[in-house]
Coordinates of C-alpha atoms in Angstrom, one line a residue:
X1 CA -14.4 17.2 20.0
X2 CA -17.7 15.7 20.5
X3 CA -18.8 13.8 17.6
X4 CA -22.7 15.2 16.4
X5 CA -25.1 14.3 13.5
X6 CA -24.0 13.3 10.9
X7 CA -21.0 12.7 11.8
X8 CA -18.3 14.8 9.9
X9 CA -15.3 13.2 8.5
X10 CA -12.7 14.4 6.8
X11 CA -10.3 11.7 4.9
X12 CA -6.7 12.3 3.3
X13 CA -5.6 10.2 0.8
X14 CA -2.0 8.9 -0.6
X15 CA -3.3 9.0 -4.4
X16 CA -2.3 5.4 -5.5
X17 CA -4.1 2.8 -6.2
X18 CA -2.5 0.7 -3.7
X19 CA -3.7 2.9 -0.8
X20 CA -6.6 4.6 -2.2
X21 CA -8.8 0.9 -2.6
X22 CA -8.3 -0.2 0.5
X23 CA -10.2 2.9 2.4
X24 CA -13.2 2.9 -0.6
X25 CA -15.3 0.2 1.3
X26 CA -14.2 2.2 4.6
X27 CA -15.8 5.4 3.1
X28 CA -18.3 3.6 1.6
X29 CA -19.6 2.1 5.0
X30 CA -19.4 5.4 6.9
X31 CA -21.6 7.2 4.3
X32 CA -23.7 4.8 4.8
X33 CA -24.2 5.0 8.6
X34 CA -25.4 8.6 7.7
X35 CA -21.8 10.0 8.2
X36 CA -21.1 13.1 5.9
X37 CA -17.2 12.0 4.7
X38 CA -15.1 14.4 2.6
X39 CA -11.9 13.4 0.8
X40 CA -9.2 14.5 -0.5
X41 CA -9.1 13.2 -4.4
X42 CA -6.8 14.0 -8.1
X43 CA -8.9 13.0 -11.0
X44 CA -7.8 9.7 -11.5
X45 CA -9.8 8.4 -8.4
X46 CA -12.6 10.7 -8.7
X47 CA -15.2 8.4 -9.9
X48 CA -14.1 5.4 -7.5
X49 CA -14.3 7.8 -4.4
X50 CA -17.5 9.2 -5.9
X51 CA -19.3 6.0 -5.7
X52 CA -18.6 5.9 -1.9
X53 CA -20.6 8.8 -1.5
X54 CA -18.1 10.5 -0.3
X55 CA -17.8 14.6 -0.9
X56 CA -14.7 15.1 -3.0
X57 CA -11.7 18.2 -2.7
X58 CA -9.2 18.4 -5.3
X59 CA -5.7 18.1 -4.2
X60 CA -3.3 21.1 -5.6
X61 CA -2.1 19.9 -8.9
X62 CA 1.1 19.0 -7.7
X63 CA -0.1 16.4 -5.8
X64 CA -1.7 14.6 -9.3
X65 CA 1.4 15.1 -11.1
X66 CA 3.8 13.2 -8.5
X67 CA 1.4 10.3 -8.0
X68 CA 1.8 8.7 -11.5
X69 CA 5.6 9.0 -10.9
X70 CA 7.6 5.6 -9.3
X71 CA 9.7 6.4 -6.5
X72 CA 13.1 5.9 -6.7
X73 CA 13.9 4.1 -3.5
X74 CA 13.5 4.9 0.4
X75 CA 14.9 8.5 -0.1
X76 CA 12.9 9.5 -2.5
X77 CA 9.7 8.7 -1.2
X78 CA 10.6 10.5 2.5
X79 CA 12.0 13.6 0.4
X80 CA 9.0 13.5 -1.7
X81 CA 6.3 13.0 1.3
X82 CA 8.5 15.8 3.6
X83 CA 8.7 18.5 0.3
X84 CA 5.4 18.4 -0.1
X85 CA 3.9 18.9 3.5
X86 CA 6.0 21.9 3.2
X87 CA 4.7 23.2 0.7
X88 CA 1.7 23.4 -0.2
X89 CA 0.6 20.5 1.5
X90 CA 0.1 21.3 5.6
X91 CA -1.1 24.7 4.7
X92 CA -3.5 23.9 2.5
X93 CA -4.4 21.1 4.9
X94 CA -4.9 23.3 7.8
X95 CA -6.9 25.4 5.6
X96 CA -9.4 22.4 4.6
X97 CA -9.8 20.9 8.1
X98 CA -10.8 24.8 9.5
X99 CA -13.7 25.2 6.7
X100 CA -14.8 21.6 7.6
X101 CA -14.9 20.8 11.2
X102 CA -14.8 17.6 11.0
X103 CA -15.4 15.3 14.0
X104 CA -12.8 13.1 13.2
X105 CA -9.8 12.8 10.3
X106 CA -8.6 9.6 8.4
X107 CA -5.0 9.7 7.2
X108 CA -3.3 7.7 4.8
X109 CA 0.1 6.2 6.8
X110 CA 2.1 8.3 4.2
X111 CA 0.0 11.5 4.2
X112 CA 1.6 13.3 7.1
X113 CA 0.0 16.2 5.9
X114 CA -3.0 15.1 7.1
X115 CA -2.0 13.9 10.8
X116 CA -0.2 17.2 11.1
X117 CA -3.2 19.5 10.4
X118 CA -4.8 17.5 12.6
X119 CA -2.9 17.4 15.4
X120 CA -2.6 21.1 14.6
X121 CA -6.3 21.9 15.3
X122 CA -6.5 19.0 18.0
X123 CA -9.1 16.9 15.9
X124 CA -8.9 13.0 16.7
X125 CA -7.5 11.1 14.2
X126 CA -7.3 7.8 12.7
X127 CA -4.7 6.7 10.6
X128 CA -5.2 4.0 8.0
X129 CA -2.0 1.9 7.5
X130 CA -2.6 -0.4 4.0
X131 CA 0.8 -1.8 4.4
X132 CA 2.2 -3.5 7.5
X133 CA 2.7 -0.8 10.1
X134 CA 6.1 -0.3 10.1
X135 CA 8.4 -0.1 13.5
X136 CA 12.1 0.4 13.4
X137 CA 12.9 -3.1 13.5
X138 CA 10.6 -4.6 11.2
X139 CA 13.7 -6.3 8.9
X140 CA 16.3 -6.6 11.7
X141 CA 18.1 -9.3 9.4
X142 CA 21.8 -8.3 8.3
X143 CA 20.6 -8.7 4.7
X144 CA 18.0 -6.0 5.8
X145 CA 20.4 -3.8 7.2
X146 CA 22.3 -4.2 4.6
X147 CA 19.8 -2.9 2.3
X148 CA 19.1 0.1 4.3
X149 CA 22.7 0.7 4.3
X150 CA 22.3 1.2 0.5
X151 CA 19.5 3.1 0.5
X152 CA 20.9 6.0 2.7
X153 CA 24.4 5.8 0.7
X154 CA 23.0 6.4 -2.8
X155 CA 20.3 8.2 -1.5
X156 CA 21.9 11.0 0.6
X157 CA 20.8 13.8 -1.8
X158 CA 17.4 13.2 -1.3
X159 CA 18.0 12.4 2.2
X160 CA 19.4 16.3 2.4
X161 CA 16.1 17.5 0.7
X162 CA 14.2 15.5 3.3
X163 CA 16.3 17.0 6.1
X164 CA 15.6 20.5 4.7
X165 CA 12.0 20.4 4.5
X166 CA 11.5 18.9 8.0
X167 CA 13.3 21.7 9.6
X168 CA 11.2 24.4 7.2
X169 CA 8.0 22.7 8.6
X170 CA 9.3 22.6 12.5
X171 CA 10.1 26.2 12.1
X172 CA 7.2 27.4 10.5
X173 CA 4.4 25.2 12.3
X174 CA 6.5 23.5 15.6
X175 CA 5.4 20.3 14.2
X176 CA 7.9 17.8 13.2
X177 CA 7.2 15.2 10.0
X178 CA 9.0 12.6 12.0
X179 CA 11.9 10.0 11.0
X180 CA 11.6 8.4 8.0
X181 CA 9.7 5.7 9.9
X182 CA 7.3 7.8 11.1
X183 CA 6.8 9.3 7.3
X184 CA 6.1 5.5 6.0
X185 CA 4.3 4.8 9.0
X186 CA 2.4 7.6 10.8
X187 CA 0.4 6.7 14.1
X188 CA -2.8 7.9 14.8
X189 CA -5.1 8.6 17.8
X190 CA -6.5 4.8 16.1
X191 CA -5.1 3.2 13.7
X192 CA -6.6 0.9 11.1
X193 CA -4.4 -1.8 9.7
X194 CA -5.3 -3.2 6.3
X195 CA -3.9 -7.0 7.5
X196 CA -4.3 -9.4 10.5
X197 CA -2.4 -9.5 13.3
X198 CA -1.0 -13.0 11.9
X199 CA 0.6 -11.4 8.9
X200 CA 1.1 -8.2 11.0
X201 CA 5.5 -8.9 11.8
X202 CA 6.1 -7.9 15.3
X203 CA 2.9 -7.2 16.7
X204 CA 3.9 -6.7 20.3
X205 CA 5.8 -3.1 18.8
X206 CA 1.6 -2.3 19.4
X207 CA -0.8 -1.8 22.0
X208 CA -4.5 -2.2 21.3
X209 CA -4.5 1.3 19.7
X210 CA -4.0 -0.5 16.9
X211 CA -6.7 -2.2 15.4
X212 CA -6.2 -4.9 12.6
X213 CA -9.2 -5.0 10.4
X214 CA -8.3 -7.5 7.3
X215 CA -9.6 -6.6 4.1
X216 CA -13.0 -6.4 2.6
X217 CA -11.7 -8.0 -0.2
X218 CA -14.2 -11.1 -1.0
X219 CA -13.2 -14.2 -3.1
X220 CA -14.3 -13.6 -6.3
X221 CA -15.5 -15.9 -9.0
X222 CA -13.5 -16.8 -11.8
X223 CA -16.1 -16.3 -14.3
X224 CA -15.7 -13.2 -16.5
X225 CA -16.2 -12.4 -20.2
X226 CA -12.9 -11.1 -20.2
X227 CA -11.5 -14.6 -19.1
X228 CA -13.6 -16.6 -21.5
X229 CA -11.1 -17.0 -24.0
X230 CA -8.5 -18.6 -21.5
X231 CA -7.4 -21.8 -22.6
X232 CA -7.7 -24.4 -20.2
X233 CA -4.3 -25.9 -17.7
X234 CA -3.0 -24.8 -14.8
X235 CA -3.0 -20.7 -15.0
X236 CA 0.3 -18.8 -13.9
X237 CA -0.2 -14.5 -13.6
X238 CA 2.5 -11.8 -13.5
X239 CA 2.1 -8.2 -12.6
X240 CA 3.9 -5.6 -11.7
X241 CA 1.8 -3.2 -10.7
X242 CA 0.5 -0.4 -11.8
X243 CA 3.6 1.5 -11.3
X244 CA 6.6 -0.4 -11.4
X245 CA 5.1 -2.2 -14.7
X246 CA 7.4 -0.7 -17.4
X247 CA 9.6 -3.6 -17.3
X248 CA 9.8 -5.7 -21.2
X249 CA 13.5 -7.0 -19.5
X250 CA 11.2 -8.7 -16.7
X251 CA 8.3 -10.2 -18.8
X252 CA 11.1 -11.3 -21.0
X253 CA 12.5 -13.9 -18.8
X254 CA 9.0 -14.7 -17.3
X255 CA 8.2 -15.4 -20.7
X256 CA 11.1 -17.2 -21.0
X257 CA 10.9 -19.5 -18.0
X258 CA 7.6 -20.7 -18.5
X259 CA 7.5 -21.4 -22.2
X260 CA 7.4 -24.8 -21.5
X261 CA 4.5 -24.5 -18.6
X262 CA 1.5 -27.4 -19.4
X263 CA -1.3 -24.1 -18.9
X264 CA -1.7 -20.1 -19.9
X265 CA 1.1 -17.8 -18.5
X266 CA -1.5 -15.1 -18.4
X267 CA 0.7 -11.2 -18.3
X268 CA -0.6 -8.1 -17.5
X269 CA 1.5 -5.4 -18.1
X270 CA 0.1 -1.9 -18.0
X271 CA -0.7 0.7 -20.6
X272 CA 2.8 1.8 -20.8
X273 CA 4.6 -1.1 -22.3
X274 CA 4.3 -1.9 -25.6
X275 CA 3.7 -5.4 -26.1
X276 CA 6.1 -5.7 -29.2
X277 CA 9.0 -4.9 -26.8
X278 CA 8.7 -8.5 -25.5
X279 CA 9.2 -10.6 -28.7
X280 CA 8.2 -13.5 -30.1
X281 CA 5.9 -14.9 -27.5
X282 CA 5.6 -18.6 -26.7
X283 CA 2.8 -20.7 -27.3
X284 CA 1.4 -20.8 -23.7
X285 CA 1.5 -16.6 -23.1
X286 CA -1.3 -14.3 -23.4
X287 CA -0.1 -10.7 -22.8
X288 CA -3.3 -7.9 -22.3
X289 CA -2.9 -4.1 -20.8
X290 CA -5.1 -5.2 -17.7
X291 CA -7.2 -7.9 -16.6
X292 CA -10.1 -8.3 -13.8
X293 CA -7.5 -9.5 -11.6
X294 CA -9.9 -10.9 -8.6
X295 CA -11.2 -13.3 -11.4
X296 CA -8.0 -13.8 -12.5
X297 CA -6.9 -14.9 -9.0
X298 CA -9.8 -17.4 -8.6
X299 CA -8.3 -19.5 -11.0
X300 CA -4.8 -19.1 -11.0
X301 CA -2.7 -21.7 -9.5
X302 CA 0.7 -19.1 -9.0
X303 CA 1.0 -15.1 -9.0
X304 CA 4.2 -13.7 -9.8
X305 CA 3.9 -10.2 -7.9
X306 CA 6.2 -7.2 -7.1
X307 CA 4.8 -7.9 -4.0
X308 CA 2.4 -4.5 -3.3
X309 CA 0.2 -5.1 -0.5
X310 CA -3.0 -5.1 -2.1
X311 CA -1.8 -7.5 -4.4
X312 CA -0.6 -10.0 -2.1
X313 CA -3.4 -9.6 0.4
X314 CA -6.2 -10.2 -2.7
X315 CA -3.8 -13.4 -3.7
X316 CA -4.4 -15.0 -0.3
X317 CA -7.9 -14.0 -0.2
X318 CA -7.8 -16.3 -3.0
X319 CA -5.7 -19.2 -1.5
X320 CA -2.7 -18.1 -4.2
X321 CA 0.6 -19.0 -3.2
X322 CA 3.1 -16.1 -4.9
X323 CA 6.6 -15.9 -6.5
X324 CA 7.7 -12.4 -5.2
X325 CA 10.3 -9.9 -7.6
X326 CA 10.1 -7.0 -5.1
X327 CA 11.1 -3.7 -7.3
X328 CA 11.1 -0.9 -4.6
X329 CA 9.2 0.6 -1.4
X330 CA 7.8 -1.8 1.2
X331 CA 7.8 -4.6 -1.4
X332 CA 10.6 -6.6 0.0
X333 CA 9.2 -6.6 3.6
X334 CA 6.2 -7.8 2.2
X335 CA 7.3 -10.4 0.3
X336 CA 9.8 -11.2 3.3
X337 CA 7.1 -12.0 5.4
X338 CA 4.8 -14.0 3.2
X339 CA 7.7 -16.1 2.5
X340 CA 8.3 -16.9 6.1
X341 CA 5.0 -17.9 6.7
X342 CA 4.9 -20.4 3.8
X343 CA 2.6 -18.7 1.3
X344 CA 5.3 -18.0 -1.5
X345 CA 9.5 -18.0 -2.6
X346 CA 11.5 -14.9 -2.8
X347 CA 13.2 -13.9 -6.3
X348 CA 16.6 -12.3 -5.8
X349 CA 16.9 -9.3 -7.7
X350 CA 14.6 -7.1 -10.2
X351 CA 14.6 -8.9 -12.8
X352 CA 15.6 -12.7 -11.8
X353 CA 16.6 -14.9 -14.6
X354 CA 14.5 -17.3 -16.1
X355 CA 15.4 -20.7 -14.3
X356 CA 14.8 -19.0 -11.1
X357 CA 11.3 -17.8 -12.4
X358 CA 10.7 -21.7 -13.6
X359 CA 11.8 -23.3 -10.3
X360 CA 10.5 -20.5 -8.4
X361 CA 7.1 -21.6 -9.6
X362 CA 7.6 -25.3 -9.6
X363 CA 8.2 -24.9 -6.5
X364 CA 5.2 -22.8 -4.8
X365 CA 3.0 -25.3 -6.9
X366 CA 4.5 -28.6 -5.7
X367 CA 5.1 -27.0 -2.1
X368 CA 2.6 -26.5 0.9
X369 CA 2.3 -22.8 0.0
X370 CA -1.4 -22.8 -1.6
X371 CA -2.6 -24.4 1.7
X372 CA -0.8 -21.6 3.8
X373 CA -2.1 -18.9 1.8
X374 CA -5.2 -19.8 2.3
X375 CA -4.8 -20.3 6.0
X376 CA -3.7 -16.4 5.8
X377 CA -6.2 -15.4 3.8
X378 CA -8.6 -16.8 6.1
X379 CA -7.2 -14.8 8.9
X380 CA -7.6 -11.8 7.0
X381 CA -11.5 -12.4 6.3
X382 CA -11.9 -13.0 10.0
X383 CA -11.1 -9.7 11.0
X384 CA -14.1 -7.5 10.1
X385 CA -13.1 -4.9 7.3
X386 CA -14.8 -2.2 6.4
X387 CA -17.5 -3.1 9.3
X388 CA -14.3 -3.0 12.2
X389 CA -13.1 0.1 10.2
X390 CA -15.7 2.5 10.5
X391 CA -16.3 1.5 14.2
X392 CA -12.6 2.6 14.8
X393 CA -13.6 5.8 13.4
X394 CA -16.5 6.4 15.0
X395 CA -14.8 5.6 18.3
X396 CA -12.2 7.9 17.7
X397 CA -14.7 10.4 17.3
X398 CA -16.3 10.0 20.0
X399 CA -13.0 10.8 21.9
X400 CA -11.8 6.9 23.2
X401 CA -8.7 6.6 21.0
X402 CA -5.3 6.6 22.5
X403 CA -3.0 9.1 22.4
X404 CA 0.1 8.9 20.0
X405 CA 2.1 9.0 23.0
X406 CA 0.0 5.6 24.1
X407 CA 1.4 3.6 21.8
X408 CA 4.2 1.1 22.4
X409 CA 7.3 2.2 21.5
X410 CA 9.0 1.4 18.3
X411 CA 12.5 0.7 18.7
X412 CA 15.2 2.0 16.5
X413 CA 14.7 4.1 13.5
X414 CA 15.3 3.8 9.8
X415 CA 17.6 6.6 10.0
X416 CA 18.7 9.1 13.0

């Protein structure tokens, strides 16, 4: 499809925060090269995706009331993302993209409903991976497989509602969902990955049909009113998350590890936990809902992190070495990684204990970590953002992407 003017795009989002801000300066920039972009949106991300100047469609209600729910593991998330592009999700999808026209369609790596409409009505397509683009042997460790192992063993009854949907969608549509790699990791026509091809593990699973285009994340300044009341000392932050932030047992032994810290141990722990559920709290800590967290990250000196992918990509943006307690998801591949290239330790477990929390952070302070994280971070501003994005896009459109079939193949599979 030739692309004309403006240039019609149609975008489909995964509604979480941790895939949703990554594409807003992406949507941002197209609108304004004069493209007319419409996106998929639940109320919670309605006035974000507004400000793009982007033309908003409501998801079905279903769609709203899973996206504020955690995931419980691998199986969860493929039964969750195959269920609904069943129903009503490819339908309605098909639907959208025949009233629209678009010239070309973004896709969130986990909206399959999107590529499959898509590649339904034969529109080019351009999928937006905010995570590492997964391949089947991106943790080919025994401890990985290991972990796997456990996933698919407590997981099977989700793994049999997965199983069940894909067949009702290949029946109904002769489209197939894919593996559960393919779910967490749809290809595109083009696809735009949210990180460098430094950070990116196992780049050669890719040809140049995948484009890595950083992050249009900026270093911020640490100045904010919201900060003013800081004390002053070498700052240590913990999150979670937005989602996997309910967790009084984890701040607990944060709490508890750093009590003793010579600066703030600054918490931010969601609009879920009450702050009473974590005790009598040191000297040193400051607990609060939320916090400006780029600010936050221009003057903090260690992050302890779940490990989401915005999160650790805005960390090395700001030269912050990180203390990873993966909780679910791709959370343990990221922190995997940014471990091996130097830029932060590995907790083991949920909730580690507090020594591990104390030397964990000793050591990323005392270590070279801070200087590799910046190095990465560096590599991640070098790449072009939201600039490199929308040029994908608009190359796709004009018909130069590669086929799916054109992209180097991904050995193995998270499960047969």
């Amino acid at each position: 499809m030739s692309p004309r003017t403006p240039l019609g795009v149609c975008v489909f989002q995964l509604p979480t925060s941790g895939h949703v801000n990554p594409l807003l300066p992406v949507l941002a920039e197209l609108s304004a090269r004069g493209a007319r972009v419409v996106t998929t949106s639940v109320p919670m991300y309605a006035a974000a995706l507004t400000e793009t100047g982007a033309e908003l469609v409501d998801y079905p209600p279903i769609v709203a009331q899973k996206a504020g729910v955690p995931p419980d593991g691998l199986a969860d998330v493929c039964a969750l993302l195959t269920s609904l592009t069943d129903h009503p999700l490819l339908d309605w999808s098909v639907a959208l993209l025949t009233r629209e026209r678009p010239d070309v369609v973004v896709v969130d790596s986990m909206a399959p409903w999107g590529r499959l409409a898509a590649k339904h009505l034969g529109i080019p397509c351009v999928c937006s991976s905010t995570t590492f683009v997964l391949h089947g042997n991106l943790d080919d460790s025994l401890e990985g497989k290991l972990s796997l192992l456990r996933e698919v063993v407590t997981g099977a009854p989700k793994l049999g509602r997965y199983l069940r949907a894909r067949r009702s969608v290949r029946r109904r549509w002769d489209l197939d969902p894919g593996m559960p790699v393919d779910l967490l990791a749809g290809l595109g026509d083009l696809t735009i990955a949210h990180t460098s091809r430094e950070l990116q593990p196992g780049p050669e699973h890719f040809d140049d049909s995948v484009r890595y285009i950083g992050t249009a994340v900026r270093p911020a300044s640490p100045l904010h009113p919201e900060l003013d009341d800081l004390p002053g000392g070498p700052l240590v932050y913990a999150s979670l998350g937005t989602l996997y932030n309910e967790r009084p047992d984890f701040f607990r032994n944060v709490l508890a590890g750093l009590a003793d810290h010579p600066g703030p141990v600054l918490l931010s722990v969601g609009h879920r936990l009450d702050p009473a559920a974590l005790g009598q709290l040191p000297a040193n800590a400051i607990v609060r809902p939320s916090v400006p967290q780029l600010a936050v990250l221009a003057r903090a000196e260690a992050f302890i992190t779940h490990g989401g992918m915005n999160s650790t990509t805005e960390a090395l943006v700001h030269g912050v070495p990180m203390v990873f307690a993966p909780q679910t998801a791709d959370q343990p591949l990221v922190a995997k990684r940014i471990a091996a290239l130097g830029a932060g330790t590995v907790l083991r477990g949920q909730c580690p204990e507090p020594q591990a929390i104390r030397d964990a952070v000793a050591d990323v302070r005392s270590s070279g970590a801070r200087g590799r994280a910046a190095q990465l971070g560096r590599s991640l501003l070098a790449c072009g953002g939201a600039g490199a994005a929308a040029n994908v896009v608009e190359e796709a459109a004009r018909g130069e992407g590669r086929s799916m079939a054109g992209v180097a193949q991904r050995a193995g599979s998270l499960v047969t």
